[in-house]
mmCIF file of C-alpha atoms in Angstrom:
data_model
loop_
_atom_site.group_PDB
_atom_site.id
_atom_site.type_symbol
_atom_site.label_atom_id
_atom_site.label_comp_id
_atom_site.label_asym_id
_atom_site.label_seq_id
_atom_site.Cartn_x
_atom_site.Cartn_y
_atom_site.Cartn_z
ATOM 1 C CA MET A 1 42.911 -98.666 -73.200
ATOM 2 C CA GLU A 2 39.654 -96.978 -73.977
ATOM 3 C CA ALA A 3 39.330 -93.399 -75.232
ATOM 4 C CA LYS A 4 38.418 -91.187 -72.288
ATOM 5 C CA GLN A 5 37.791 -87.860 -73.949
ATOM 6 C CA GLY A 6 36.040 -86.589 -77.052
ATOM 7 C CA MET A 7 37.935 -86.259 -80.275
ATOM 8 C CA THR A 8 36.814 -82.710 -81.004
ATOM 9 C CA LYS A 9 39.485 -81.224 -83.220
ATOM 10 C CA THR A 10 40.014 -78.082 -85.244
ATOM 11 C CA CYS A 11 42.348 -77.124 -88.072
ATOM 12 C CA ALA A 12 43.337 -73.469 -87.847
ATOM 13 C CA ALA A 13 46.072 -70.999 -88.681
ATOM 14 C CA ALA A 14 48.359 -70.501 -85.690
ATOM 15 C CA ARG A 15 50.234 -67.196 -85.494
ATOM 16 C CA VAL A 16 53.710 -67.232 -83.978
ATOM 17 C CA ILE A 17 54.208 -64.621 -81.244
ATOM 18 C CA GLU A 18 57.372 -65.955 -79.636
ATOM 19 C CA HIS A 19 60.097 -68.254 -80.927
ATOM 20 C CA SER A 20 63.552 -68.716 -79.440
ATOM 21 C CA LEU A 21 66.387 -71.179 -78.936
ATOM 22 C CA ILE A 22 66.422 -72.181 -75.272
ATOM 23 C CA ALA A 23 69.184 -74.799 -75.082
ATOM 24 C CA GLY A 24 71.384 -76.662 -77.565
ATOM 25 C CA ASP A 25 69.045 -77.661 -80.382
ATOM 26 C CA VAL A 26 65.835 -77.178 -78.370
ATOM 27 C CA TRP A 27 63.403 -74.395 -79.262
ATOM 28 C CA LYS A 28 60.369 -72.863 -77.597
ATOM 29 C CA MET A 29 57.551 -71.506 -79.734
ATOM 30 C CA VAL A 30 54.356 -69.778 -78.585
ATOM 31 C CA VAL A 31 51.468 -69.519 -81.040
ATOM 32 C CA VAL A 32 48.068 -67.876 -80.893
ATOM 33 C CA VAL A 33 45.342 -70.328 -81.903
ATOM 34 C CA PRO A 34 42.300 -69.719 -79.666
ATOM 35 C CA GLU A 35 40.108 -72.274 -81.459
ATOM 36 C CA ILE A 36 42.391 -75.062 -80.241
ATOM 37 C CA ALA A 37 43.602 -73.588 -76.941
ATOM 38 C CA ALA A 38 40.006 -73.355 -75.695
ATOM 39 C CA THR A 39 39.623 -77.129 -75.426
ATOM 40 C CA THR A 40 43.188 -78.404 -74.915
ATOM 41 C CA ARG A 41 43.952 -80.729 -71.971
ATOM 42 C CA PRO A 42 47.352 -81.798 -70.578
ATOM 43 C CA GLY A 43 48.658 -84.789 -72.506
ATOM 44 C CA GLN A 44 47.027 -83.954 -75.816
ATOM 45 C CA PHE A 45 49.024 -82.921 -78.870
ATOM 46 C CA VAL A 46 48.774 -80.954 -82.108
ATOM 47 C CA HIS A 47 49.667 -81.828 -85.699
ATOM 48 C CA ILE A 48 51.679 -79.093 -87.402
ATOM 49 C CA ARG A 49 52.374 -78.279 -91.042
ATOM 50 C CA LEU A 50 54.295 -75.291 -92.302
ATOM 51 C CA THR A 51 52.197 -73.172 -94.624
ATOM 52 C CA ASP A 52 54.851 -72.238 -97.174
ATOM 53 C CA THR A 53 56.123 -74.297 -100.105
ATOM 54 C CA LEU A 54 59.355 -75.230 -98.334
ATOM 55 C CA ASP A 55 57.655 -78.087 -96.528
ATOM 56 C CA PRO A 56 55.214 -80.129 -98.623
ATOM 57 C CA LEU A 57 55.530 -83.181 -96.363
ATOM 58 C CA LEU A 58 53.041 -84.656 -93.903
ATOM 59 C CA ARG A 59 52.064 -82.965 -90.679
ATOM 60 C CA ARG A 60 54.188 -83.644 -87.623
ATOM 61 C CA PRO A 61 52.966 -84.258 -84.069
ATOM 62 C CA PHE A 62 54.081 -81.986 -81.233
ATOM 63 C CA SER A 63 53.247 -82.320 -77.567
ATOM 64 C CA ILE A 64 51.824 -79.252 -75.862
ATOM 65 C CA ALA A 65 54.117 -77.821 -73.192
ATOM 66 C CA ASP A 66 51.638 -75.184 -72.030
ATOM 67 C CA CYS A 67 48.261 -73.726 -72.852
ATOM 68 C CA ASN A 68 46.627 -70.453 -71.884
ATOM 69 C CA ALA A 69 42.982 -70.687 -72.877
ATOM 70 C CA ALA A 70 42.270 -67.101 -71.781
ATOM 71 C CA GLN A 71 44.953 -65.745 -74.116
ATOM 72 C CA GLY A 72 44.353 -68.404 -76.771
ATOM 73 C CA THR A 73 47.983 -69.547 -76.812
ATOM 74 C CA LEU A 74 49.815 -72.865 -77.022
ATOM 75 C CA THR A 75 53.476 -73.383 -76.154
ATOM 76 C CA LEU A 76 55.511 -75.987 -78.040
ATOM 77 C CA ILE A 77 58.984 -77.049 -76.954
ATOM 78 C CA TYR A 78 60.737 -79.119 -79.597
ATOM 79 C CA ARG A 79 64.128 -80.487 -80.570
ATOM 80 C CA VAL A 80 65.527 -80.166 -84.088
ATOM 81 C CA VAL A 81 65.702 -83.736 -85.405
ATOM 82 C CA GLY A 82 65.169 -83.462 -89.161
ATOM 83 C CA ARG A 83 64.141 -81.369 -92.124
ATOM 84 C CA GLY A 84 60.737 -80.333 -90.805
ATOM 85 C CA THR A 85 61.897 -79.135 -87.408
ATOM 86 C CA ALA A 86 64.925 -77.443 -88.986
ATOM 87 C CA LEU A 87 62.545 -75.467 -91.204
ATOM 88 C CA MET A 88 60.399 -74.624 -88.180
ATOM 89 C CA THR A 89 63.307 -72.805 -86.569
ATOM 90 C CA LYS A 90 63.093 -70.203 -89.349
ATOM 91 C CA LEU A 91 59.615 -69.076 -88.265
ATOM 92 C CA LYS A 92 59.456 -65.547 -86.868
ATOM 93 C CA PRO A 93 56.803 -63.681 -84.854
ATOM 94 C CA GLY A 94 53.962 -62.891 -87.239
ATOM 95 C CA ASP A 95 54.433 -66.027 -89.349
ATOM 96 C CA THR A 96 51.682 -68.631 -89.407
ATOM 97 C CA LEU A 97 51.529 -72.402 -89.578
ATOM 98 C CA SER A 98 48.679 -74.864 -89.953
ATOM 99 C CA CYS A 99 47.727 -76.417 -86.639
ATOM 100 C CA MET A 100 45.297 -79.306 -86.123
ATOM 101 C CA GLY A 101 44.132 -80.261 -82.640
ATOM 102 C CA PRO A 102 43.757 -80.865 -79.863
ATOM 103 C CA LEU A 103 44.347 -84.522 -80.677
ATOM 104 C CA GLY A 104 44.409 -87.665 -78.584
ATOM 105 C CA ASN A 105 43.460 -88.385 -75.005
ATOM 106 C CA GLY A 106 45.157 -86.572 -72.159
ATOM 107 C CA PHE A 107 45.962 -87.383 -68.544
ATOM 108 C CA ASP A 108 43.414 -88.084 -65.825
ATOM 109 C CA LEU A 109 43.621 -85.040 -63.525
ATOM 110 C CA ALA A 110 41.944 -86.519 -60.429
ATOM 111 C CA ALA A 111 45.208 -87.008 -58.498
ATOM 112 C CA ARG A 112 45.907 -85.278 -55.177
ATOM 113 C CA ARG A 113 49.551 -86.296 -54.681
ATOM 114 C CA PRO A 114 50.996 -86.685 -58.188
ATOM 115 C CA LEU A 115 54.532 -87.669 -59.121
ATOM 116 C CA LEU A 116 55.643 -86.745 -62.648
ATOM 117 C CA VAL A 117 58.529 -88.695 -64.184
ATOM 118 C CA GLY A 118 60.047 -87.355 -67.377
ATOM 119 C CA GLY A 119 63.083 -88.104 -69.490
ATOM 120 C CA GLY A 120 64.509 -85.844 -72.188
ATOM 121 C CA MET A 121 61.868 -84.178 -74.344
ATOM 122 C CA GLY A 122 59.228 -86.169 -72.488
ATOM 123 C CA LEU A 123 59.388 -83.370 -69.943
ATOM 124 C CA ALA A 124 57.631 -81.001 -72.360
ATOM 125 C CA PRO A 125 54.050 -82.329 -71.990
ATOM 126 C CA LEU A 126 54.599 -82.900 -68.268
ATOM 127 C CA LEU A 127 55.226 -79.166 -67.843
ATOM 128 C CA PHE A 128 51.641 -78.460 -68.923
ATOM 129 C CA LEU A 129 50.455 -81.258 -66.629
ATOM 130 C CA ALA A 130 52.371 -79.840 -63.656
ATOM 131 C CA ARG A 131 50.642 -76.496 -64.118
ATOM 132 C CA ALA A 132 47.271 -78.241 -63.860
ATOM 133 C CA PHE A 133 48.125 -79.239 -60.282
ATOM 134 C CA CYS A 134 48.653 -75.764 -58.837
ATOM 135 C CA SER A 135 46.256 -76.506 -55.948
ATOM 136 C CA CYS A 136 48.225 -79.662 -55.034
ATOM 137 C CA PRO A 137 51.742 -79.038 -56.386
ATOM 138 C CA ALA A 138 53.267 -81.983 -58.187
ATOM 139 C CA THR A 139 56.617 -83.563 -57.438
ATOM 140 C CA VAL A 140 58.748 -83.966 -60.561
ATOM 141 C CA LEU A 141 61.496 -86.493 -61.235
ATOM 142 C CA MET A 142 63.429 -85.441 -64.329
ATOM 143 C CA GLY A 143 66.294 -87.101 -66.129
ATOM 144 C CA GLY A 144 68.647 -86.501 -69.027
ATOM 145 C CA ARG A 145 72.086 -87.379 -70.324
ATOM 146 C CA ASN A 146 73.948 -84.402 -68.838
ATOM 147 C CA ASP A 147 73.633 -80.884 -67.413
ATOM 148 C CA ARG A 148 73.396 -79.398 -70.933
ATOM 149 C CA GLU A 149 70.194 -81.337 -71.561
ATOM 150 C CA LEU A 150 68.734 -80.609 -68.152
ATOM 151 C CA PHE A 151 67.687 -76.991 -68.592
ATOM 152 C CA TRP A 152 64.197 -78.000 -67.440
ATOM 153 C CA PRO A 153 64.450 -76.951 -63.751
ATOM 154 C CA GLU A 154 64.362 -73.310 -64.836
ATOM 155 C CA LEU A 155 61.134 -73.916 -66.746
ATOM 156 C CA TYR A 156 59.532 -75.939 -63.961
ATOM 157 C CA ALA A 157 60.571 -73.520 -61.195
ATOM 158 C CA GLY A 158 57.632 -71.237 -61.912
ATOM 159 C CA VAL A 159 55.205 -74.168 -61.755
ATOM 160 C CA CYS A 160 56.396 -76.360 -58.861
ATOM 161 C CA GLN A 161 59.264 -76.278 -56.382
ATOM 162 C CA ASN A 162 59.623 -79.955 -55.511
ATOM 163 C CA PHE A 163 61.710 -81.710 -58.150
ATOM 164 C CA HIS A 164 64.502 -84.270 -58.293
ATOM 165 C CA ILE A 165 67.135 -84.518 -61.030
ATOM 166 C CA THR A 166 69.127 -87.410 -62.444
ATOM 167 C CA SER A 167 71.775 -87.344 -65.164
ATOM 168 C CA ASP A 168 73.487 -90.230 -66.888
ATOM 169 C CA ASP A 169 76.964 -88.790 -66.285
ATOM 170 C CA GLY A 170 76.363 -87.241 -62.856
ATOM 171 C CA SER A 171 77.037 -83.700 -64.080
ATOM 172 C CA ILE A 172 73.848 -82.549 -62.338
ATOM 173 C CA GLY A 173 71.747 -84.149 -59.627
ATOM 174 C CA HIS A 174 71.804 -87.884 -58.900
ATOM 175 C CA ARG A 175 74.086 -89.946 -61.138
ATOM 176 C CA GLY A 176 72.008 -92.539 -62.977
ATOM 177 C CA PHE A 177 68.539 -92.834 -64.440
ATOM 178 C CA THR A 178 65.111 -91.743 -63.264
ATOM 179 C CA VAL A 179 64.185 -95.369 -62.596
ATOM 180 C CA ASP A 180 67.133 -95.626 -60.181
ATOM 181 C CA LEU A 181 65.703 -92.908 -57.964
ATOM 182 C CA LEU A 182 62.020 -93.763 -58.394
ATOM 183 C CA PRO A 183 61.821 -96.545 -55.748
ATOM 184 C CA GLU A 184 63.278 -94.228 -53.106
ATOM 185 C CA LEU A 185 60.657 -91.573 -53.851
ATOM 186 C CA LEU A 186 57.806 -94.086 -53.780
ATOM 187 C CA GLU A 187 58.999 -95.408 -50.412
ATOM 188 C CA ARG A 188 59.398 -91.926 -48.964
ATOM 189 C CA ASP A 189 56.083 -90.399 -49.992
ATOM 190 C CA LYS A 190 52.544 -91.633 -50.565
ATOM 191 C CA PHE A 191 51.875 -90.616 -54.166
ATOM 192 C CA ASP A 192 48.443 -91.560 -55.444
ATOM 193 C CA ILE A 193 49.542 -91.680 -59.099
ATOM 194 C CA VAL A 194 52.639 -91.521 -61.273
ATOM 195 C CA TYR A 195 52.546 -89.832 -64.678
ATOM 196 C CA ALA A 196 55.424 -90.574 -67.052
ATOM 197 C CA CYS A 197 56.638 -89.494 -70.472
ATOM 198 C CA GLY A 198 59.969 -90.174 -72.112
ATOM 199 C CA PRO A 199 62.007 -92.878 -73.872
ATOM 200 C CA HIS A 200 60.457 -96.334 -74.197
ATOM 201 C CA ALA A 201 63.050 -97.974 -71.931
ATOM 202 C CA MET A 202 62.331 -95.452 -69.175
ATOM 203 C CA LEU A 203 58.576 -95.941 -69.458
ATOM 204 C CA LYS A 204 58.986 -99.711 -69.304
ATOM 205 C CA GLY A 205 61.016 -99.340 -66.115
ATOM 206 C CA VAL A 206 58.554 -96.906 -64.556
ATOM 207 C CA ALA A 207 55.673 -99.265 -65.365
ATOM 208 C CA ALA A 208 57.439 -102.183 -63.672
ATOM 209 C CA ILE A 209 58.396 -100.227 -60.558
ATOM 210 C CA THR A 210 54.989 -98.621 -60.028
ATOM 211 C CA ALA A 211 53.365 -102.047 -60.421
ATOM 212 C CA GLU A 212 55.712 -103.425 -57.758
ATOM 213 C CA TYR A 213 54.747 -100.597 -55.375
ATOM 214 C CA ASP A 214 51.068 -100.848 -56.336
ATOM 215 C CA VAL A 215 50.879 -97.193 -57.426
ATOM 216 C CA PRO A 216 48.643 -96.307 -60.401
ATOM 217 C CA CYS A 217 50.620 -95.075 -63.391
ATOM 218 C CA GLN A 218 49.728 -93.357 -66.646
ATOM 219 C CA VAL A 219 52.231 -93.170 -69.486
ATOM 220 C CA SER A 220 52.327 -90.940 -72.548
ATOM 221 C CA LEU A 221 53.719 -92.874 -75.498
ATOM 222 C CA GLU A 222 55.827 -91.335 -78.212
ATOM 223 C CA ASP A 223 55.428 -92.784 -81.694
ATOM 224 C CA TYR A 224 55.589 -91.833 -85.354
ATOM 225 C CA MET A 225 52.189 -90.475 -86.377
ATOM 226 C CA ALA A 226 51.621 -89.857 -90.066
ATOM 227 C CA CYS A 227 48.006 -88.708 -89.929
ATOM 228 C CA GLY A 228 47.274 -88.105 -86.239
ATOM 229 C CA VAL A 229 43.614 -89.091 -86.559
ATOM 230 C CA GLY A 230 43.728 -92.890 -86.648
ATOM 231 C CA ALA A 231 43.454 -93.408 -90.395
ATOM 232 C CA CYS A 232 46.935 -94.569 -91.393
ATOM 233 C CA LEU A 233 47.583 -97.137 -88.609
ATOM 234 C CA SER A 234 51.272 -96.155 -88.442
ATOM 235 C CA CYS A 235 51.279 -95.753 -84.658
ATOM 236 C CA THR A 236 49.610 -98.902 -83.349
ATOM 237 C CA CYS A 237 50.746 -100.531 -80.119
ATOM 238 C CA ALA A 238 49.923 -103.833 -78.424
ATOM 239 C CA SER A 239 47.812 -103.970 -75.269
ATOM 240 C CA THR A 240 47.426 -106.612 -72.595
ATOM 241 C CA SER A 241 43.872 -107.203 -73.872
ATOM 242 C CA GLY A 242 45.360 -108.667 -77.031
ATOM 243 C CA LYS A 243 44.120 -105.822 -79.204
ATOM 244 C CA ARG A 244 46.227 -103.257 -81.028
ATOM 245 C CA HIS A 245 45.479 -99.631 -80.282
ATOM 246 C CA LYS A 246 46.308 -96.409 -82.080
ATOM 247 C CA VAL A 247 48.576 -94.106 -80.087
ATOM 248 C CA CYS A 248 47.176 -91.018 -81.803
ATOM 249 C CA THR A 249 43.492 -91.613 -81.012
ATOM 250 C CA ASP A 250 43.342 -94.205 -78.214
ATOM 251 C CA GLY A 251 46.316 -92.470 -76.548
ATOM 252 C CA PRO A 252 48.863 -91.059 -76.377
ATOM 253 C CA VAL A 253 48.122 -91.525 -72.644
ATOM 254 C CA PHE A 254 47.472 -95.079 -71.430
ATOM 255 C CA PRO A 255 47.377 -96.882 -68.079
ATOM 256 C CA ALA A 256 50.869 -98.363 -67.790
ATOM 257 C CA GLY A 257 49.536 -101.799 -66.922
ATOM 258 C CA GLU A 258 47.636 -102.050 -70.192
ATOM 259 C CA VAL A 259 50.690 -101.596 -72.439
ATOM 260 C CA VAL A 260 52.689 -104.578 -73.701
ATOM 261 C CA TRP A 261 56.272 -103.439 -73.174
#
């Protein structure tokens, strides 16, 4: 689990130009921050802090759902889970926040027949990754608890047309989990890599299945990150080499076979 990309990072004021509720408690925010957008790769993240006195707490990590380097914009899709994200929903176009990034190591983009597997909010960074494969459109396997959580097809429709859906309750798509449908897809098509992001249990299952089918797999780990730059050691994970690695700087993307699940 070696770092693959440089850790060039910038701290800049990001100006909100779009911010709206898209489903349930999930919001989409677009910010202008050209200093960071210029060097952002799929799989990297940013560390955000509100610039007013309402939020004196630590920065919070957010995956990047899209990036337009030409326009200098980043798109963040986030769920309200606590005080910080609740305060973020109050931001309006014209407001600014402090943005540090791009942070971490992103996905390897050398694939020709990629399969993206995402669960819940793990589908946010995979949306940016799917856009990177416009010349060889990605297949996407997406899962969630029910049809209310699976608003993602509408977002992915403008990026790729080939996607499969699973829901825990069967209210949309295949009833079950992404890992239930994954073997069928791997048997039916010759994917040269699987990229995955989502809950730990899903990633563990994806890692086991791709190993069984001898398909390379990269996973993006989600963890609590207090500093985002490797100083606090709050996001370490065990590797098969016996060493502990920092998700924020050595990851968040790792080869699935190098993670101790």
